[in-house]
Coordinates of C-alpha atoms and ligand atoms in Angstrom, one line a residue:
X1 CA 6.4 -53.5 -21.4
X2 CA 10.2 -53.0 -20.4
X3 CA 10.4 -50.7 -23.0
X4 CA 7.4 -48.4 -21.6
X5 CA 8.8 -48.2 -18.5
X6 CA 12.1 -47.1 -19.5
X7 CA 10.5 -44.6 -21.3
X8 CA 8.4 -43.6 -18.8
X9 CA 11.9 -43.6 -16.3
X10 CA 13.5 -41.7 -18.6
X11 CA 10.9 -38.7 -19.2
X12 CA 10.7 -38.4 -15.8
X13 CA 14.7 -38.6 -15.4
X14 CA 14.3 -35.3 -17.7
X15 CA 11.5 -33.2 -16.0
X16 CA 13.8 -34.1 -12.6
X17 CA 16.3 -32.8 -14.5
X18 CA 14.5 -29.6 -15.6
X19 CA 13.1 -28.7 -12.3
X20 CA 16.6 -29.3 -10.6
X21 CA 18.4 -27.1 -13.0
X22 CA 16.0 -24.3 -13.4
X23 CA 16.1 -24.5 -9.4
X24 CA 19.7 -24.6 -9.0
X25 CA 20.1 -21.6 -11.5
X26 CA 17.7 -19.7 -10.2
X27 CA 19.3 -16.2 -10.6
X28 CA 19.7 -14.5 -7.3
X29 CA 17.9 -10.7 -7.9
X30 CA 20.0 -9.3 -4.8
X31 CA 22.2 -6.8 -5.0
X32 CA 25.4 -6.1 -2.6
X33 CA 26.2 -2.6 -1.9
X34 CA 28.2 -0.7 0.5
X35 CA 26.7 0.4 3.4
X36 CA 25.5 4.2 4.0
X37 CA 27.5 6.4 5.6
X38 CA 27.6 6.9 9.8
X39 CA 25.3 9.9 10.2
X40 CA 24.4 11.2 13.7
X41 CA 20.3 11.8 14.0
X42 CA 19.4 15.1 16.4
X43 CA 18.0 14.1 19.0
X44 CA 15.5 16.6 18.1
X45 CA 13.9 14.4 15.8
X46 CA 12.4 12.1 17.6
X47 CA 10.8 15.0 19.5
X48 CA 9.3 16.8 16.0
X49 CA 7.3 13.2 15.3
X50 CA 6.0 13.3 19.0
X51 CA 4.8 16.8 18.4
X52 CA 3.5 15.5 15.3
X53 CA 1.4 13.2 16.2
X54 CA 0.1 15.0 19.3
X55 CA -2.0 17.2 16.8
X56 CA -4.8 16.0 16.2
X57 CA -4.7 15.3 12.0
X58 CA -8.1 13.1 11.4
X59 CA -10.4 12.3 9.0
X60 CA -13.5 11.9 10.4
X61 CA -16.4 10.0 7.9
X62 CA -18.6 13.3 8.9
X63 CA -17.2 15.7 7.3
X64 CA -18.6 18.1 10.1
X65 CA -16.4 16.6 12.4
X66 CA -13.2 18.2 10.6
X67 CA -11.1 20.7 12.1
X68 CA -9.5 23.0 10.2
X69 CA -7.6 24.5 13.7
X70 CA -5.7 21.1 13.8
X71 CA -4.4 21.2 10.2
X72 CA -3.6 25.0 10.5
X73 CA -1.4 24.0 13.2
X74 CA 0.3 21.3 11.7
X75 CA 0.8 23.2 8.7
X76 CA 2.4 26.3 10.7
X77 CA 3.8 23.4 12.8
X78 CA 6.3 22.4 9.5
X79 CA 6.7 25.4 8.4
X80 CA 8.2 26.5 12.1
X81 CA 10.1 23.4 12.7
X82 CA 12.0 23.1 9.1
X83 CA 13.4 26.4 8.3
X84 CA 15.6 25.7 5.6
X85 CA 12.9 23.8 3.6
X86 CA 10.7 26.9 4.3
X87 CA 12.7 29.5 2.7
X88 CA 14.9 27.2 0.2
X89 CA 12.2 25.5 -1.1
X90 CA 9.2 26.0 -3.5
X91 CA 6.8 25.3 -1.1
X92 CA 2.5 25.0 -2.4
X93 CA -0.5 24.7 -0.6
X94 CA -3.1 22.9 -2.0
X95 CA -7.0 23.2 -0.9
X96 CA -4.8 24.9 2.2
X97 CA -3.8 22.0 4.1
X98 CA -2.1 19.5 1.3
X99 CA 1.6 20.6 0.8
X100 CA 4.3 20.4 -2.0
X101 CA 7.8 21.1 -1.4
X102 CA 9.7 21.7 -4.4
X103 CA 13.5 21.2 -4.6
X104 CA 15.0 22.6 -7.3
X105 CA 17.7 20.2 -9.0
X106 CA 20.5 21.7 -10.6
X107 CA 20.2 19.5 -13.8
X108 CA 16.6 20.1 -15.7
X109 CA 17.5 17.4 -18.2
X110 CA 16.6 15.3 -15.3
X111 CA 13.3 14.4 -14.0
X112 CA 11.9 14.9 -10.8
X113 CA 11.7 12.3 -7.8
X114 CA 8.1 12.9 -5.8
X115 CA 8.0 11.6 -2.5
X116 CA 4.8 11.6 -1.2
X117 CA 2.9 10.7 2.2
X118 CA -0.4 12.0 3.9
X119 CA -0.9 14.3 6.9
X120 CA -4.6 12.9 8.0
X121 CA -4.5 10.2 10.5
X122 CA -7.9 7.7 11.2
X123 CA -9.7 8.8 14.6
X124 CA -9.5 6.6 17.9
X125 CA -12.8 5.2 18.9
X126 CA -13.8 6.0 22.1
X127 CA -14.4 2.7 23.7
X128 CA -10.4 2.1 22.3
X129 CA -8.8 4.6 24.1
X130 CA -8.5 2.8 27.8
X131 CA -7.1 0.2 25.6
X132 CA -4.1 2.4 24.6
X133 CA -1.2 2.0 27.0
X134 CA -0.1 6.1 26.4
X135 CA -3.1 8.7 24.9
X136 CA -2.7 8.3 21.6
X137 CA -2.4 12.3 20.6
X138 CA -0.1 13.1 24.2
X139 CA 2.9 12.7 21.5
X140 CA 4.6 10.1 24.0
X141 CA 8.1 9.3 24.2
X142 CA 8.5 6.2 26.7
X143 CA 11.1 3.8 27.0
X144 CA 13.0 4.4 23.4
X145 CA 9.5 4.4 21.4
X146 CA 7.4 7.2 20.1
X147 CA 3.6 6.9 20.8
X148 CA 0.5 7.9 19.3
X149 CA -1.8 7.8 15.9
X150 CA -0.2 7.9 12.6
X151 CA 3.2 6.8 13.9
X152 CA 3.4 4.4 11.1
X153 CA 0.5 5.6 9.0
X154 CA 1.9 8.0 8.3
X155 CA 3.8 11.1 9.8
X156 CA 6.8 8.6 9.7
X157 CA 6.8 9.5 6.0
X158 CA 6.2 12.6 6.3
X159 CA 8.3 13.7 9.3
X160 CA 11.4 11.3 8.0
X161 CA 11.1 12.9 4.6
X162 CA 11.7 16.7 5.8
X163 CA 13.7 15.5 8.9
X164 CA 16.1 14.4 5.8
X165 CA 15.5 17.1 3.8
X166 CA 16.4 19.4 6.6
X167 CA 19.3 17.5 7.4
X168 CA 21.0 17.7 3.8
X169 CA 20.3 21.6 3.0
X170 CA 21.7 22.4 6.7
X171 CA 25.3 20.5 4.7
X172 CA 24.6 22.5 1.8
X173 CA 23.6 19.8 -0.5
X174 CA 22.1 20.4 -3.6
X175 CA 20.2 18.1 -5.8
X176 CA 21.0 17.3 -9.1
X177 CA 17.8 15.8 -9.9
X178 CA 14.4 18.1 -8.5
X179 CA 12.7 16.3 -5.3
X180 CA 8.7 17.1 -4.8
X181 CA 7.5 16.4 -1.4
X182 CA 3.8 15.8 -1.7
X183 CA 1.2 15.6 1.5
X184 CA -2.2 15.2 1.2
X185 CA -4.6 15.6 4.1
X186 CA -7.4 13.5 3.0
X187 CA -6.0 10.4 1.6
X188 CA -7.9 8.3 4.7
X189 CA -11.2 9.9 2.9
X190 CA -10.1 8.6 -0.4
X191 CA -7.5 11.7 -1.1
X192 CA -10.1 13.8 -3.6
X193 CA -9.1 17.1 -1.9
X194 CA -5.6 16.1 -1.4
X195 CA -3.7 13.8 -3.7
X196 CA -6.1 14.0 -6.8
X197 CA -5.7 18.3 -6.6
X198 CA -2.2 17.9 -5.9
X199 CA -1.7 15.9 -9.1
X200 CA -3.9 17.5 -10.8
X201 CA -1.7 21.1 -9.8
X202 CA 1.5 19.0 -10.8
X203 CA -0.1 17.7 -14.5
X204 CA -1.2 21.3 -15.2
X205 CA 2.7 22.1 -14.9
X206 CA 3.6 19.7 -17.2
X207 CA 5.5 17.9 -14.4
X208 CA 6.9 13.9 -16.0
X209 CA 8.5 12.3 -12.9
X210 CA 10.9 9.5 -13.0
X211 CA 9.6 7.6 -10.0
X212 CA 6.6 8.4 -7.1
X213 CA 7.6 6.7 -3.7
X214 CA 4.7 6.3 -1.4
X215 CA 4.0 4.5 1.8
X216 CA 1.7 0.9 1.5
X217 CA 4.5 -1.7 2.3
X218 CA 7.5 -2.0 5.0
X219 CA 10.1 -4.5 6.3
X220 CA 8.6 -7.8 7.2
X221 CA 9.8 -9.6 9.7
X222 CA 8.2 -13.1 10.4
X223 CA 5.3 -12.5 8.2
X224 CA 6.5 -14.0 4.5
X225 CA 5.4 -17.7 5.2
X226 CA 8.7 -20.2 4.3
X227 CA 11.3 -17.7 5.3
X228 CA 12.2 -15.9 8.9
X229 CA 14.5 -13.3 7.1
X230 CA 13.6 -9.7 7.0
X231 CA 11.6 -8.9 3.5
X232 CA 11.4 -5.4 2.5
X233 CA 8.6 -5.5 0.3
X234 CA 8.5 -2.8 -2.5
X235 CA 4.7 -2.4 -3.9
X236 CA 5.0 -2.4 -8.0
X237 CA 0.9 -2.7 -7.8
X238 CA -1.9 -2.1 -5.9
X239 CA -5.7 -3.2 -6.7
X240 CA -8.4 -1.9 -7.9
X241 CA -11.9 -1.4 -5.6
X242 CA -15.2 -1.1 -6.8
X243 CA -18.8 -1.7 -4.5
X244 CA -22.0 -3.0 -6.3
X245 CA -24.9 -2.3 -5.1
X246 CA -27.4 -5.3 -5.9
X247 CA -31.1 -4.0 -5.7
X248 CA -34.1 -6.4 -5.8
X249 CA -38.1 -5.7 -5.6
X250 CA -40.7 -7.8 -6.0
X251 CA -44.6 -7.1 -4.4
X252 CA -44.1 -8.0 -0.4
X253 CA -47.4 -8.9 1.7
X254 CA -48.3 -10.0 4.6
X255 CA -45.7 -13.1 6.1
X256 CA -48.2 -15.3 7.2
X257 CA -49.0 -15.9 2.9
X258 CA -45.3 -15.7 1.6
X259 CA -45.4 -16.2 -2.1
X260 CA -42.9 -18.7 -3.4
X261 CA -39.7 -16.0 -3.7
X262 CA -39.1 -13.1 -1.7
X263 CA -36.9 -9.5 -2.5
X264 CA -34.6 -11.3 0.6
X265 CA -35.3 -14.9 -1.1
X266 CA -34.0 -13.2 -4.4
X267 CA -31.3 -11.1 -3.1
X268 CA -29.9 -13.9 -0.3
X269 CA -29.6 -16.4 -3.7
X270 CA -28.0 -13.8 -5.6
X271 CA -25.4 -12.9 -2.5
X272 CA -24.8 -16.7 -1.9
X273 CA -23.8 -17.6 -5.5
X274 CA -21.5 -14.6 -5.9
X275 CA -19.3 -16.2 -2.2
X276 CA -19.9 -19.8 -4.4
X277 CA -18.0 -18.7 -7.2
X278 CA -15.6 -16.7 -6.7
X279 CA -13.5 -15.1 -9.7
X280 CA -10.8 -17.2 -10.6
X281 CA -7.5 -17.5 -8.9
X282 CA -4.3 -16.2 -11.1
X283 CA -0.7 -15.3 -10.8
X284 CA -0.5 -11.7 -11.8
X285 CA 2.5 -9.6 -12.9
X286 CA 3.5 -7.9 -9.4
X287 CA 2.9 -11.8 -7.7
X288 CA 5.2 -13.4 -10.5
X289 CA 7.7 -10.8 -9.6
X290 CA 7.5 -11.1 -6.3
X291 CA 8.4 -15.1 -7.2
X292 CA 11.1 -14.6 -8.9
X293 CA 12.9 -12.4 -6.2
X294 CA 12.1 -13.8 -2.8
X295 CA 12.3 -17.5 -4.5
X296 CA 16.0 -17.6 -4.8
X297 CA 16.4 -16.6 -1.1
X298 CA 13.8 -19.3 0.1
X299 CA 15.1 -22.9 1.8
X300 CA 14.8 -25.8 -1.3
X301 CA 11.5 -26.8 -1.4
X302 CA 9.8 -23.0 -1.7
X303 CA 12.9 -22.0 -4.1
X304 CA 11.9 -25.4 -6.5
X305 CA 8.3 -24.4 -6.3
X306 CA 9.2 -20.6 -7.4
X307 CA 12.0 -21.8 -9.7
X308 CA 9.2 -23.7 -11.8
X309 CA 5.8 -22.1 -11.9
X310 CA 4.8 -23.4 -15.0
X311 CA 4.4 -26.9 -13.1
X312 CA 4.3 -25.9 -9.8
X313 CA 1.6 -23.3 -10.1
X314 CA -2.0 -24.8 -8.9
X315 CA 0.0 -26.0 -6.1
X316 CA 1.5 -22.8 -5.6
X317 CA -2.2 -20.8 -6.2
X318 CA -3.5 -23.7 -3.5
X319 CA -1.3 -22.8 -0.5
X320 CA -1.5 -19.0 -1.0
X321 CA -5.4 -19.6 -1.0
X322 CA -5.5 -21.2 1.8
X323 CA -5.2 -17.6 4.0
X324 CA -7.3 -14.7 3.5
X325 CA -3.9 -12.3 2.8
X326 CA -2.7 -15.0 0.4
X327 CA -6.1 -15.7 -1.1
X328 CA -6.1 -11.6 -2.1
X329 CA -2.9 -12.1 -3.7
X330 CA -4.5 -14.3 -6.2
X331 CA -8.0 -12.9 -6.9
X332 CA -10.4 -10.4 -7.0
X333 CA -12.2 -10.7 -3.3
X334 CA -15.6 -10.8 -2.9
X335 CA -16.9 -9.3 0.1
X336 CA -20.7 -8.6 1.1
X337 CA -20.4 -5.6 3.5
X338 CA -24.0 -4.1 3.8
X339 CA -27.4 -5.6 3.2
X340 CA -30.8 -4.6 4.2
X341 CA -34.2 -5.6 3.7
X342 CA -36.9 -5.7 5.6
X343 CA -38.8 -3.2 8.7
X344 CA -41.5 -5.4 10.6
X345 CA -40.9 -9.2 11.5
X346 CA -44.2 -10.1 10.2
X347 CA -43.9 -8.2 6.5
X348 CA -42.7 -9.2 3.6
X349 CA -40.6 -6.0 2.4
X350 CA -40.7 -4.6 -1.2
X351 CA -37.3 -4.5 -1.6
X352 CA -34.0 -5.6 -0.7
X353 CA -30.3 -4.5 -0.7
X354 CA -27.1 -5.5 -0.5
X355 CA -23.1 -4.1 -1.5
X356 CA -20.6 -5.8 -2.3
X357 CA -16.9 -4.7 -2.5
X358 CA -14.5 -6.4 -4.3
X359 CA -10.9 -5.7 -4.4
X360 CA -9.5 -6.0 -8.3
X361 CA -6.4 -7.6 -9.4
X362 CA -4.3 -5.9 -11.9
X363 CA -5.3 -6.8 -15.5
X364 CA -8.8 -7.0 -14.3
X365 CA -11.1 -3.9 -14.9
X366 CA -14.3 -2.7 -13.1
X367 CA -16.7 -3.6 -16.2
X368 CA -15.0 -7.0 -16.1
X369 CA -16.1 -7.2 -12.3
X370 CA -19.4 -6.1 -13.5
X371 CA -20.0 -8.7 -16.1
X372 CA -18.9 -11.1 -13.7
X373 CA -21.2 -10.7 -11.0
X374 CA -24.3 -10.5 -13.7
X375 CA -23.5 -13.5 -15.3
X376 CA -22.8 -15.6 -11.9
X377 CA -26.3 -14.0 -10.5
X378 CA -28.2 -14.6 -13.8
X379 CA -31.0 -13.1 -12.3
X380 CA -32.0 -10.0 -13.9
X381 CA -34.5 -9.0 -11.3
X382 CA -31.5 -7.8 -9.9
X383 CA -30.4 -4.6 -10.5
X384 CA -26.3 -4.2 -10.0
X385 CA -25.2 -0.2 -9.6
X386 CA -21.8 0.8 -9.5
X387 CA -20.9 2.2 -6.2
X388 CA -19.1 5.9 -6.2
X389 CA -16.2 5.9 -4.9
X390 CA -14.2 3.0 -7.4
X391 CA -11.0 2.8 -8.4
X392 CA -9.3 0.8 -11.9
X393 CA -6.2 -1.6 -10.8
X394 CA -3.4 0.0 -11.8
X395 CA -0.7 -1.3 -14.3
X396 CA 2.3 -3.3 -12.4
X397 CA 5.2 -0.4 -12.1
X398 CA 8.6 -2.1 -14.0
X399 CA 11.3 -3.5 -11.6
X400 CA 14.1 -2.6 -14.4
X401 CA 13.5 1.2 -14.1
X402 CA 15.9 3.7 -12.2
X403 CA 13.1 3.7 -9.2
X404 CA 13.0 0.7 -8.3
X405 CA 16.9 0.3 -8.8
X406 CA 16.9 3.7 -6.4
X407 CA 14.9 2.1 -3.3
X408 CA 16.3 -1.4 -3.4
X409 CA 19.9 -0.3 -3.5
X410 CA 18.8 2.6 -0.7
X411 CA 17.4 -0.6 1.1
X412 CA 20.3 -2.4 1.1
X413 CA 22.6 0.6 2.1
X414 CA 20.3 0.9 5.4
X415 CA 19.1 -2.8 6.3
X416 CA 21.8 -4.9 4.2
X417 CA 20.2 -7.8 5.9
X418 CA 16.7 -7.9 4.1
X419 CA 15.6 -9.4 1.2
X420 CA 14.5 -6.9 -1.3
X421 CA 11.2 -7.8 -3.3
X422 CA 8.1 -6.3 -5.0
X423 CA 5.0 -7.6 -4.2
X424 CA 1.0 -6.7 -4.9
X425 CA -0.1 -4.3 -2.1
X426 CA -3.8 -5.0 -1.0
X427 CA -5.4 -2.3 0.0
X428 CA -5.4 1.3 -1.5
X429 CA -3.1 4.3 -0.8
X430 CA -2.8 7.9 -2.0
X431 CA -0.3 6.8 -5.2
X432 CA -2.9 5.3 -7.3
X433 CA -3.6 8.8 -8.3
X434 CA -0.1 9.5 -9.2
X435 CA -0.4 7.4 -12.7
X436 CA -0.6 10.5 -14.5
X437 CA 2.6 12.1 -13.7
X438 CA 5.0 8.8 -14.2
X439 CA 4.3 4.9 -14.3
X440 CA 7.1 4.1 -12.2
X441 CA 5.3 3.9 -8.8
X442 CA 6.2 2.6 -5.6
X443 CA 4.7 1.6 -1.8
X444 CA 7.6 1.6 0.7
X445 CA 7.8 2.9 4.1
X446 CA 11.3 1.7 6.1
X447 CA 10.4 0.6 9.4
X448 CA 9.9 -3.2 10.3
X449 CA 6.6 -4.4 10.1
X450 CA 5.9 -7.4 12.5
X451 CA 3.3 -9.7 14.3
X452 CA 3.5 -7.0 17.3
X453 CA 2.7 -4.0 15.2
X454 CA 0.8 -5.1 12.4
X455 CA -2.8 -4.7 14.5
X456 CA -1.5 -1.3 15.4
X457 CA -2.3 0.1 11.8
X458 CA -5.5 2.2 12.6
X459 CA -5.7 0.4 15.5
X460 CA -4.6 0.4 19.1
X461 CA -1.1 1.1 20.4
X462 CA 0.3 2.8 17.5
X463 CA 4.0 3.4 17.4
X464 CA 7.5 3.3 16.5
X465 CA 10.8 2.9 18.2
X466 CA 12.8 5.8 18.1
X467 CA 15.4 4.0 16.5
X468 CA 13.2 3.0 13.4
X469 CA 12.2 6.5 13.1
X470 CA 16.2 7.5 13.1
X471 CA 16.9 4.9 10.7
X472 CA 14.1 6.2 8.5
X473 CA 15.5 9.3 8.2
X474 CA 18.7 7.8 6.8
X475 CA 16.9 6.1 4.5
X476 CA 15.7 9.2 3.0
X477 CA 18.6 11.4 3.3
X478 CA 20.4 8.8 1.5
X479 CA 17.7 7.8 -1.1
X480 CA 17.5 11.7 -2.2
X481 CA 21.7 11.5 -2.9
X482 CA 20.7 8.4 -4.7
X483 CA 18.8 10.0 -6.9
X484 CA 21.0 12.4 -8.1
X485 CA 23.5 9.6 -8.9
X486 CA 22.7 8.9 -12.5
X487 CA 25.6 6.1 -12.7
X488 CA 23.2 4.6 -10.2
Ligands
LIG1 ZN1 -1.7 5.6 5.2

């Protein structure tokens, strides 16, 4: 019996052991730079966002609603207000309002950077707009912060990127390695005029890039639970998107006879099992990275859990489940967001319908969402038809490569104080469609990101200090000079 125990003592002596070590040398992924250089922003700045975001850039669902007038402005609006890119640079329009900029690098053996962004902005509900404290398309400067829709999402990019660009040919630099600047003006539509032609223009040229840098994650401050440093979060991945449309019809009648099952009685069933089993939870590549960055920065207990996720992982998976942005770290969603049935209260309808969207972790592929949702409804009554507008999960970009090295050292030059990490973005941006021309590609926008302006993200109140904006456009300048650095 004595001998069991000390057994038992010692084996757990040695996982103790294990876990304290591995947590102890858990490898800082940090890096310590020197800072960028002092650079003066002109106050002019500042006033070119206002001005951008005053006209009026949006995507409306009807596509009657668009007006051509507003992108013609902002297109002669750029061309007027940055001069030097203008005449110095290649500059392409694509399907007339989607832009490249092409600066010509001095060494070919090099390949291009593309910096991209969009020009479209959501609309502002009516009802919203006595809830916005400035109108949200005056292009408001008030108390050291620029107002108005698409301040963050995202004319920052887009402004900060030729404010830079600007900046450096008016000193007479020249980059070694070629930067494309790439707008689309349809990416809140799903980008098939914009981003997917501008690709599409780029491929046909033979283009290879080296890296893609697009917006879809910021600074976070207060918002990575366990830790109230800032985060800059680098998105290596995004997921995938696909709607099913479940279909159901079985003879109706009159509802004072109901037969024993229903087109709602099928479909309801059907709907309930798929939100009773939902796909499993797993740690994916861009979520294990993220691990093994922000864990060595974390106080102990966090650091031990990420320092060990071969036994800490269901416990890991469990506190990440517990919220909604967590949970979608860990698994394909399931969302019900339409269903119909049904015209009189006292008939039984024919049919029934209901879509579901489900947001796809990488590794995961639509047909694999398919045969999930057929097998868990097991109920082939049901008819499951792929939505249109779907997208694969891309592959997890690598965080070895001379991108991501390029962004987090740019990061660390211009906000030395946050922790530098990739991470799984949720939703879907423009860059998904930028697989073709390299697989390094990334979602970072610099400006904080915080519990005051997270809700402002096609909602009300949309801004950014003027500050931020400033210290955006340093980021740029200073990520193009990185890119030319090859000893980088
Ligand atoms: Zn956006």
């Amino acid at each position: 019996m004595k001998k069991i125990l000390l057994v038992v003592l010692a084996l757990i002596l040695i996982v103790a052991g294990y876990i304290l070590y591995n947590t102890f040398t858990f490898p800082s992924k940090q890096i310590t730079v020197e800072p960028a250089p002092e650079r003066v922003i002109p106050p002019t700045a500042k006033e070119h966002l206002a001005k951008a975001l005053s006209i009026r850039t949006i995507s409306h669902e009807n596509p009657e609603d668009f007006d051509s007038a507003a992108f013609y402005q902002f297109r002669e609006f750029v061309k007027n207000t940055y001069p030097l890119a203008d005449s110095l640079l290649e500059v392409t329009y694509i399907n007339k309002f989607s832009m490249i900029y092409q600066w010509q690098g001095s060494d070919p053996s090099l390949k291009p950077v593309i910096l991209m962004g969009h020009l479209d902005v959501v609309p502002v509900a009516a009802e919203n707009l006595k809830k916005w404290n400035v109108d949200p398309f005056a292009g408001t400067i008030k108390d050291g912060i620029i107002w108005g829709r698409g301040a963050i999402d995202d004319k920052i990019s887009v402004i900060g990127n030729l404010e830079a660009v600007e900046l450096l040919l008016q000193e007479g630099y020249k980059p070694e390695r070629t930067i494309y600047l790439c707008y689309g003006h349809d990416e809140e539509l799903g980008g098939l005029n914009g981003a997917v032609a501008i690709v599409k223009h780029l491929k046909d040229k033979g283009i290879e890039a080296e890296f893609v840098l697009d917006e879809g994650f910021a600074i976070t401050q207060g918002l990575i639970p366990g830790t109230d440093k800032d985060v800059a979060l680098i998105g290596t991945a995004e997921k995938g998107f696909v709607t099913l449309n479940l279909s159901v019809a079985i003879e109706g009648g009159h509802s004072s006879m109901p037969k024993e099952e229903t087109a709602i009685d099928v479909l309801s069933k059907a709907v309930a099992r798929l939100k009773d089993n939902p796909f499993p939870a797993e740690i994916t590549q861009p979520v294990q990275d993220f691990m093994t960055h922000i864990g060595p920065e974390m106080p102990f207990m966090q650091k031990m859990a990420f320092a060990n996720p071969s036994i800490f992982k269901p416990m890991i998976i469990s506190s990440l489940e517990k919220k909604a942005s967590g949970n979608a770290l860990v698994r394909t969603t399931t969302a019900p967001t339409i269903i119909q049935g049904g015209i009189k209260e006292n008939v039984i309808p024919y049919e029934a319908h209901a879509s579901v969207n489900f947001r796809i972790l990488p590794g995961t592929s639509i047909a694999d969402v398919r045969d999930y949702v057929i097998n868990t409804i097991a109920d082939d009554r049901i008819e499951v038809k792929e939505g249109t507008f779907n997208s694969e999960a891309p592959e997890s970009s690598s965080v070895d490569s001379f991108g991501y090295h390029t962004i987090h050292t740019t990061i660390k030059q211009l906000f030395p104080q946050a922790v530098v990490t990739p991470n799984l973005v949720i939703g879907a941006t423009d860059s998904r469609y930028y697989y073709p021309l390299s697989s390094n590609v990334y979602r970072f926008t610099p400006f904080y990101l915080n519990n005051e302006n997270i809700t402002t993200f096609h909602g009300i109140n949309e801004r950014i200090p003027v500050e931020d904006f400033e210290n955006a456009i340093r980021f740029y300048v200073q990520l193009i000079r990185n890119t030319s650095d090859v000893s980088n």
